[in-house]
PDB file of C-alpha atoms in Angstrom:
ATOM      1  CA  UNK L 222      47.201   7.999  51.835  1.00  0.00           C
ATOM      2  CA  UNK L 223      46.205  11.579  52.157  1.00  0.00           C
ATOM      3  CA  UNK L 224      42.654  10.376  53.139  1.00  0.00           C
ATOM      4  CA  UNK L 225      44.205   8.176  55.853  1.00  0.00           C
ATOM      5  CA  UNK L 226      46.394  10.445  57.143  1.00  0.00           C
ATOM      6  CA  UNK L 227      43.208  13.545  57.623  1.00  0.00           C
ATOM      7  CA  UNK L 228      41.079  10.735  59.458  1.00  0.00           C
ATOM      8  CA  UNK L 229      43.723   9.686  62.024  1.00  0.00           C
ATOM      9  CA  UNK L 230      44.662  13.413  62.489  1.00  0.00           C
ATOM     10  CA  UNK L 231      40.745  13.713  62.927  1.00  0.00           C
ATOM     11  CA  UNK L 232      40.541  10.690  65.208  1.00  0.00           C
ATOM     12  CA  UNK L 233      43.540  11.784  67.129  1.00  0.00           C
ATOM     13  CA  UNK L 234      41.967  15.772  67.592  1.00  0.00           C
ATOM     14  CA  UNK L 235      38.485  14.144  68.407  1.00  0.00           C
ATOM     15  CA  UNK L 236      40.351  12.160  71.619  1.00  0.00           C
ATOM     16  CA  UNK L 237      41.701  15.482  72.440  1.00  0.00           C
ATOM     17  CA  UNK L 238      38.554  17.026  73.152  1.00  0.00           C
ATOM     18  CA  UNK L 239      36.923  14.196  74.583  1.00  0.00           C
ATOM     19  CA  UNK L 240      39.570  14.006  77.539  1.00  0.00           C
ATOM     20  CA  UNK L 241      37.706  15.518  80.413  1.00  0.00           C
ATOM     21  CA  UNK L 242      39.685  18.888  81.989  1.00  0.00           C
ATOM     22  CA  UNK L 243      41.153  18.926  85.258  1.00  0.00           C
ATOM     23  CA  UNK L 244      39.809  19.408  88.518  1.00  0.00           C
ATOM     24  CA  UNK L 245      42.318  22.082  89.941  1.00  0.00           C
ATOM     25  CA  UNK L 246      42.144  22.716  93.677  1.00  0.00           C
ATOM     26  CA  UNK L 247      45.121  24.681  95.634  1.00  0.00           C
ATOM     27  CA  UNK L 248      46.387  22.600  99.074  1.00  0.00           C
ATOM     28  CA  UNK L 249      44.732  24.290 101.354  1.00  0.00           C
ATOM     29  CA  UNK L 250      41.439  23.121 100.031  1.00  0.00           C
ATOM     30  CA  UNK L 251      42.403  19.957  99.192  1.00  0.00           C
ATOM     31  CA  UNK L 252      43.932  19.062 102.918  1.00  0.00           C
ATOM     32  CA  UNK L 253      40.929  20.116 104.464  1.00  0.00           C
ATOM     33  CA  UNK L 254      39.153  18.102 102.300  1.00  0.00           C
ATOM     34  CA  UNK L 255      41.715  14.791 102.854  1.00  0.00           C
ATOM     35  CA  UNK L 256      41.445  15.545 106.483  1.00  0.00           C
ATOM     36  CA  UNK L 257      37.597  14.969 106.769  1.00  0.00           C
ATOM     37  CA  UNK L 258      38.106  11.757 103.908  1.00  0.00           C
ATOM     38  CA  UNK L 259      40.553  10.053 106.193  1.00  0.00           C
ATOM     39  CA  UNK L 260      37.570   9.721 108.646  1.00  0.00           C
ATOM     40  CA  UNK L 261      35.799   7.981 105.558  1.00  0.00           C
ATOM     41  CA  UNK L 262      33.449   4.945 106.774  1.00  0.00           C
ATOM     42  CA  UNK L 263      33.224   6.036 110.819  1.00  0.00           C
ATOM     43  CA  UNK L 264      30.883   8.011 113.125  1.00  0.00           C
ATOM     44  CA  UNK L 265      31.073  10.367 115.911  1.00  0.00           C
ATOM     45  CA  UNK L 266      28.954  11.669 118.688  1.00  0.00           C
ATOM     46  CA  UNK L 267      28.831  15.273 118.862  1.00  0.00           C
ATOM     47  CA  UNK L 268      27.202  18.284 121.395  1.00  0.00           C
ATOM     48  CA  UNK L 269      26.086  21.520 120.501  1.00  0.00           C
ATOM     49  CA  UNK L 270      28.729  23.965 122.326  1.00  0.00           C
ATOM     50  CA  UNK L 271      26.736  27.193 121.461  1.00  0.00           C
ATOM     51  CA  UNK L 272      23.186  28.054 120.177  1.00  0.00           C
ATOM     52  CA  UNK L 273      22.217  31.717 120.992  1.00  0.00           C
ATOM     53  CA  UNK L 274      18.682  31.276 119.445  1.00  0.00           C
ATOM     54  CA  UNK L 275      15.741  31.678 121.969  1.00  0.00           C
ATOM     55  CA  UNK L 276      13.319  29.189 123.020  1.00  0.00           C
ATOM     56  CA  UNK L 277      13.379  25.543 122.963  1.00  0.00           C
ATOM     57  CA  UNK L 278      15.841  23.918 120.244  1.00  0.00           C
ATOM     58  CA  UNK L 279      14.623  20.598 118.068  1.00  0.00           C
ATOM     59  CA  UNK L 280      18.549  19.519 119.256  1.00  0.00           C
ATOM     60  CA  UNK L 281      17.975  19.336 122.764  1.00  0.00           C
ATOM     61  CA  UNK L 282      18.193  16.216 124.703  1.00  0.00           C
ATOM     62  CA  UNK L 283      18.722  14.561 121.047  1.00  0.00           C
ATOM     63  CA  UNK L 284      21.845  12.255 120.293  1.00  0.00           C
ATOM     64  CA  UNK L 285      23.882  14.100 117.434  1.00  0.00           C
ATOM     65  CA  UNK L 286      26.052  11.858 114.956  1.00  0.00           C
ATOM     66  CA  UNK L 287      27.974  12.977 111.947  1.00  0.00           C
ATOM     67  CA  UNK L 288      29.216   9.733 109.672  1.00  0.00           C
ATOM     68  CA  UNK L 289      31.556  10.182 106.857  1.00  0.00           C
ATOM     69  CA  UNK L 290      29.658   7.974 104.894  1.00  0.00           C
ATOM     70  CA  UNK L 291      30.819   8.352 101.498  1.00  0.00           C
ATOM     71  CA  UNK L 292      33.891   9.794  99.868  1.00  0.00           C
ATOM     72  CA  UNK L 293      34.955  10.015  96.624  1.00  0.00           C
ATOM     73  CA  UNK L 294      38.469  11.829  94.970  1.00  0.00           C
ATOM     74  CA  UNK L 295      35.918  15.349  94.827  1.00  0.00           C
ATOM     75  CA  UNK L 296      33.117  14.721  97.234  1.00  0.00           C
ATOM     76  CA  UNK L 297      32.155  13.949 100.597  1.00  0.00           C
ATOM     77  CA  UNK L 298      28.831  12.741 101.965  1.00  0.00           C
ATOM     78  CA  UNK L 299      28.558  13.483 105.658  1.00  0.00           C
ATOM     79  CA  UNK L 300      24.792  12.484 107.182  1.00  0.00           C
ATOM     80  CA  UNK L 301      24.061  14.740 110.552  1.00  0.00           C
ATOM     81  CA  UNK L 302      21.720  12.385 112.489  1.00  0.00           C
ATOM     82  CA  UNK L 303      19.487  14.532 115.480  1.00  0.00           C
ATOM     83  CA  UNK L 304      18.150  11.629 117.108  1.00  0.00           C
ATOM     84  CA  UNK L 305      15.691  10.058 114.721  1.00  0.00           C
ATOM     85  CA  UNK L 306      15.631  12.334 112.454  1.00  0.00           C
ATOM     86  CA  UNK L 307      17.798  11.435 109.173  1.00  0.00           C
ATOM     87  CA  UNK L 308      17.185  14.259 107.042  1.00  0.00           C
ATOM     88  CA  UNK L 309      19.996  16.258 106.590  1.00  0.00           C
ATOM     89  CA  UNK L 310      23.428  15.261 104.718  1.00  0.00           C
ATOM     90  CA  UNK L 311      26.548  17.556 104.032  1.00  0.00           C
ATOM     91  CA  UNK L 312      28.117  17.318 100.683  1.00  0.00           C
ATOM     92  CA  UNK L 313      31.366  18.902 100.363  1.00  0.00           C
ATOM     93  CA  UNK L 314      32.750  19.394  96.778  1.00  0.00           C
ATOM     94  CA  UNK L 315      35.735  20.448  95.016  1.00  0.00           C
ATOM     95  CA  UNK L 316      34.535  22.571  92.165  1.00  0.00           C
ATOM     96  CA  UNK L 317      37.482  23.061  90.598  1.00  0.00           C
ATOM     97  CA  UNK L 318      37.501  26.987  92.337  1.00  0.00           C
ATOM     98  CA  UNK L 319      37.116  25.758  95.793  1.00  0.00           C
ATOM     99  CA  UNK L 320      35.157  23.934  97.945  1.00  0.00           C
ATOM    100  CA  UNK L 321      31.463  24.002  98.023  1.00  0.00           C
ATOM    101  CA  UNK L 322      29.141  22.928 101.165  1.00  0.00           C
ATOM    102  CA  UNK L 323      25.913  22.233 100.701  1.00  0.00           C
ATOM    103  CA  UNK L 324      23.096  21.147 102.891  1.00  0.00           C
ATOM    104  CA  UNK L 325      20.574  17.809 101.272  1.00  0.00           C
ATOM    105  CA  UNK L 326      17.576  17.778 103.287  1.00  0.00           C
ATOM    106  CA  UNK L 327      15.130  14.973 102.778  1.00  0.00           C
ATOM    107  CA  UNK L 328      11.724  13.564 103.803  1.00  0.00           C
ATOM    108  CA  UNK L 329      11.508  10.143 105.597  1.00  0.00           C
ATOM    109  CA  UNK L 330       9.973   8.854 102.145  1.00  0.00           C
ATOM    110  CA  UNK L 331      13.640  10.065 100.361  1.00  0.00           C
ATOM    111  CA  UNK L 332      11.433  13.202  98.517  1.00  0.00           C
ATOM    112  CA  UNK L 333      13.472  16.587  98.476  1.00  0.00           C
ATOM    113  CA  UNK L 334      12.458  19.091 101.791  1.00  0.00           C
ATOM    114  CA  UNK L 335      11.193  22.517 100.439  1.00  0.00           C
ATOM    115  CA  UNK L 336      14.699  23.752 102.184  1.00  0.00           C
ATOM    116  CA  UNK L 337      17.436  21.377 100.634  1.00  0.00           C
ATOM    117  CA  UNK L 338      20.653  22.349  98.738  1.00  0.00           C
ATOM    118  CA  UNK L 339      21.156  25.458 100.269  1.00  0.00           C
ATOM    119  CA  UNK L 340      24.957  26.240 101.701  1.00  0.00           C
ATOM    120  CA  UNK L 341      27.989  28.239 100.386  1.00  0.00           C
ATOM    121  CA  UNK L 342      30.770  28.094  98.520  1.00  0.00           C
ATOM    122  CA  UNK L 343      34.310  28.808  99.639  1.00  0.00           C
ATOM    123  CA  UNK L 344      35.504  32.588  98.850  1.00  0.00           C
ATOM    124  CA  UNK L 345      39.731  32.045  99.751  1.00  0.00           C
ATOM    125  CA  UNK L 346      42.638  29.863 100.366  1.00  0.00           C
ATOM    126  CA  UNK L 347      40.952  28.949 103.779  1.00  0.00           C
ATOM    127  CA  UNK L 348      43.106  26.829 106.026  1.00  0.00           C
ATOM    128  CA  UNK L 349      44.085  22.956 106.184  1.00  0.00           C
ATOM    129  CA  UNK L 350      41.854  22.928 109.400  1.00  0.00           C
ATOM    130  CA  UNK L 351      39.625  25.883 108.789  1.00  0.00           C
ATOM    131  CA  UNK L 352      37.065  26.339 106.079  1.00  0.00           C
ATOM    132  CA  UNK L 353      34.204  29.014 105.490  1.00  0.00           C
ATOM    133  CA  UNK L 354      31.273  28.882 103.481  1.00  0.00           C
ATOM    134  CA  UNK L 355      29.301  32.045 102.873  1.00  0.00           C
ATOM    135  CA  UNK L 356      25.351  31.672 101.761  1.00  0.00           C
ATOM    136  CA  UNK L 357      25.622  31.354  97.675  1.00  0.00           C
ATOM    137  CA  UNK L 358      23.210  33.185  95.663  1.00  0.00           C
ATOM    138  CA  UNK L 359      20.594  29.982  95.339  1.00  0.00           C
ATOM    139  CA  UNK L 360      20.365  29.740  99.307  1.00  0.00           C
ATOM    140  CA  UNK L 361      19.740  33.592  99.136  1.00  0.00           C
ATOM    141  CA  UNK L 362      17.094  33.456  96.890  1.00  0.00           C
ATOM    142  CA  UNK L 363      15.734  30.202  98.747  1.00  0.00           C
ATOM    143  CA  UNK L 364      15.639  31.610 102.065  1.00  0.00           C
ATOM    144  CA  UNK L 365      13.886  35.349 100.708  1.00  0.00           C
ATOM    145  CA  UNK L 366      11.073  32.624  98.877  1.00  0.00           C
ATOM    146  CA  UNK L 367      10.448  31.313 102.305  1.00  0.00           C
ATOM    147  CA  UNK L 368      10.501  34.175 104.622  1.00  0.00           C
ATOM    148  CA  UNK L 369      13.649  33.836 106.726  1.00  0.00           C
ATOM    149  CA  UNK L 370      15.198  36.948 104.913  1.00  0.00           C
ATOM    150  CA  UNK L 371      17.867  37.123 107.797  1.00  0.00           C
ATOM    151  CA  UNK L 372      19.440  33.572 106.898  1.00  0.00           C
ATOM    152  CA  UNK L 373      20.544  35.276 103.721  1.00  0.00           C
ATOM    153  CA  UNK L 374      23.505  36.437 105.949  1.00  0.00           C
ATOM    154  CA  UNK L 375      24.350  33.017 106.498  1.00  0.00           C
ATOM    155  CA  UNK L 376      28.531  31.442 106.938  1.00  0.00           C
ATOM    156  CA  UNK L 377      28.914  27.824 107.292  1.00  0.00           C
ATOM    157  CA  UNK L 378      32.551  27.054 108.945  1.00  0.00           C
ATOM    158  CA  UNK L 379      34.089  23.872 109.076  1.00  0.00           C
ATOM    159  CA  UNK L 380      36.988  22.855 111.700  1.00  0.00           C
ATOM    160  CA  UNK L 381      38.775  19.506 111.820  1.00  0.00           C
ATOM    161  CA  UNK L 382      41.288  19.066 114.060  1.00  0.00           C
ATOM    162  CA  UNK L 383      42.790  15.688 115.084  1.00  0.00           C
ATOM    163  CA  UNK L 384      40.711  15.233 118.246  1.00  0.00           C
ATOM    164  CA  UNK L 385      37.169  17.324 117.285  1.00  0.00           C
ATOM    165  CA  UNK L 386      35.273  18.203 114.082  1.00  0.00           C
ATOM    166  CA  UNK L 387      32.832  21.303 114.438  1.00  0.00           C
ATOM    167  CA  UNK L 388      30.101  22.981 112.639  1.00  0.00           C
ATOM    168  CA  UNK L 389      29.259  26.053 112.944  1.00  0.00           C
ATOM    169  CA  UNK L 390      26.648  28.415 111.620  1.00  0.00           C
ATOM    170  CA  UNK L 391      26.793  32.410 112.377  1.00  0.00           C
ATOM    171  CA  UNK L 392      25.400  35.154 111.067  1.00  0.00           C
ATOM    172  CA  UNK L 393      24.215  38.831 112.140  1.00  0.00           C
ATOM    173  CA  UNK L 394      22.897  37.947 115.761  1.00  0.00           C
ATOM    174  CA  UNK L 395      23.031  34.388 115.876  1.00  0.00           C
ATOM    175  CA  UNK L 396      25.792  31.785 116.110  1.00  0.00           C
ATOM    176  CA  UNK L 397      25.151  27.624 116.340  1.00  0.00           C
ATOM    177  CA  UNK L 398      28.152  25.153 116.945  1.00  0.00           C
ATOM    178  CA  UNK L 399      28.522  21.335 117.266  1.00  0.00           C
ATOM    179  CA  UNK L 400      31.302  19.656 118.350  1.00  0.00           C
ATOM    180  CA  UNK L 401      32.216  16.346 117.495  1.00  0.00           C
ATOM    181  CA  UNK L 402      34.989  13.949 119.349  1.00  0.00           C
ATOM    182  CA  UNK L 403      37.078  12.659 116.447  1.00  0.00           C
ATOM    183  CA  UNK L 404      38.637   9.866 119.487  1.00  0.00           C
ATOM    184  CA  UNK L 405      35.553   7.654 120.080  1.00  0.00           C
ATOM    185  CA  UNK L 406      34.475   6.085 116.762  1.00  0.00           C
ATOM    186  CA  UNK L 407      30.831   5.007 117.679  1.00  0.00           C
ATOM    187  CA  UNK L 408      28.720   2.316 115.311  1.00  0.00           C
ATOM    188  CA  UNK L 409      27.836   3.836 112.468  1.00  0.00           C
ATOM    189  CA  UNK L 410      24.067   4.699 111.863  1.00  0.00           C
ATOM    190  CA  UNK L 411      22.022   3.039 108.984  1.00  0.00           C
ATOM    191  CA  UNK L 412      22.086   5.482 105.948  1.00  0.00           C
ATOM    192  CA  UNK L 413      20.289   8.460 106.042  1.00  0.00           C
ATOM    193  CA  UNK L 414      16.595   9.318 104.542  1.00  0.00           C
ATOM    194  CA  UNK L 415      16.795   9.308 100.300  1.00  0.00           C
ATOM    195  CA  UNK L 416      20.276   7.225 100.586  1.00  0.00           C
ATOM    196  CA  UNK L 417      20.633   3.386 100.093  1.00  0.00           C
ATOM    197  CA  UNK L 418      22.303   1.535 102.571  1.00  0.00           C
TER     198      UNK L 418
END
């Protein structure tokens, strides 16, 4: 009986550990993050409002389209389309101490670009419609390996409001937005390079 008793104690502990832990997130995160996922499965057009970087940009005269492609209860996949070029998705994540942003750039082929995975990771409470993500230290270290020391100083931001979604990118000297209007769904596009349809 004794014996019994030990191994269903032990069986019993041994489901204890096994249960995963929580994902805590506070409610500012987590409406910003519901408010992009209600979007889940539709498309937008989008223009950039402000790019202070000189000479020619590889945006102009391109058409721009974010899709909330895939969401799941901790992470969003967002593909930014610049014309024919599918490279670049945004993942937002909870973490479980915020919300990370992060930036997968691939090759036509679906192979990783050099410059992929770099982006931030939130540092407060943010707001419902507000979020910012400052460089982390692997997109520091990325950006020193290849030279452009200055994007070290990088801040993702984040704004969805009921009628646009923007992105914006500033740092010391430079500042790069795109708006998107939230109130004319267009056809999504096919899935973006590395992803299956």
């Amino acid at each position: 009986m004794k014996l019994l008793t030990a191994a269903t104690l032990l069986l019993a502990s041994s489901a204890a550990i096994a249960r995963p832990a929580p994902l805590v997130s506070i409610p500012t995160h987590d409406a910003f993050f519901n408010n992009i996922a209600a979007h889940c499965g539709k498309a937008f057009e989008g223009k950039v409002s402000v790019d202070n970087a000189k000479g020619p940009s590889s945006f102009d005269n391109k058409k721009l389209v974010m899709h909330v492609r895939k969401c799941t209860d901790s992470e969003l996949q967002v593909p930014f389309h610049v014309g024919d070029d599918a490279s670049r998705t945004w993942i937002i994540t909870k973490t479980g101490s915020g919300l990370s942003l992060k930036h997968d750039h691939r090759h036509k082929d679906g192979t990783d670009d050099a410059s992929t995975m770099y982006g931030g990771h939130t540092l407060d409470a943010g707001f419902a419609q507000m979020q910012s993500f400052p460089a982390d230290q692997y997109s520091k270290e990325l950006f020193l390996a290849q030279g452009i020391e200055q994007s070290a100083g990088n801040t993702w931001q984040m704004y969805i409001y009921p009628e646009v979604f923007t992105y914006r990118l500033i740092r010391q000297g430079r500042e790069f937005k795109v708006d998107f209007d939230l109130t004319k769904p267009i056809t999504p596009p096919a899935a973006p390079w590395g992803y299956e349809e």
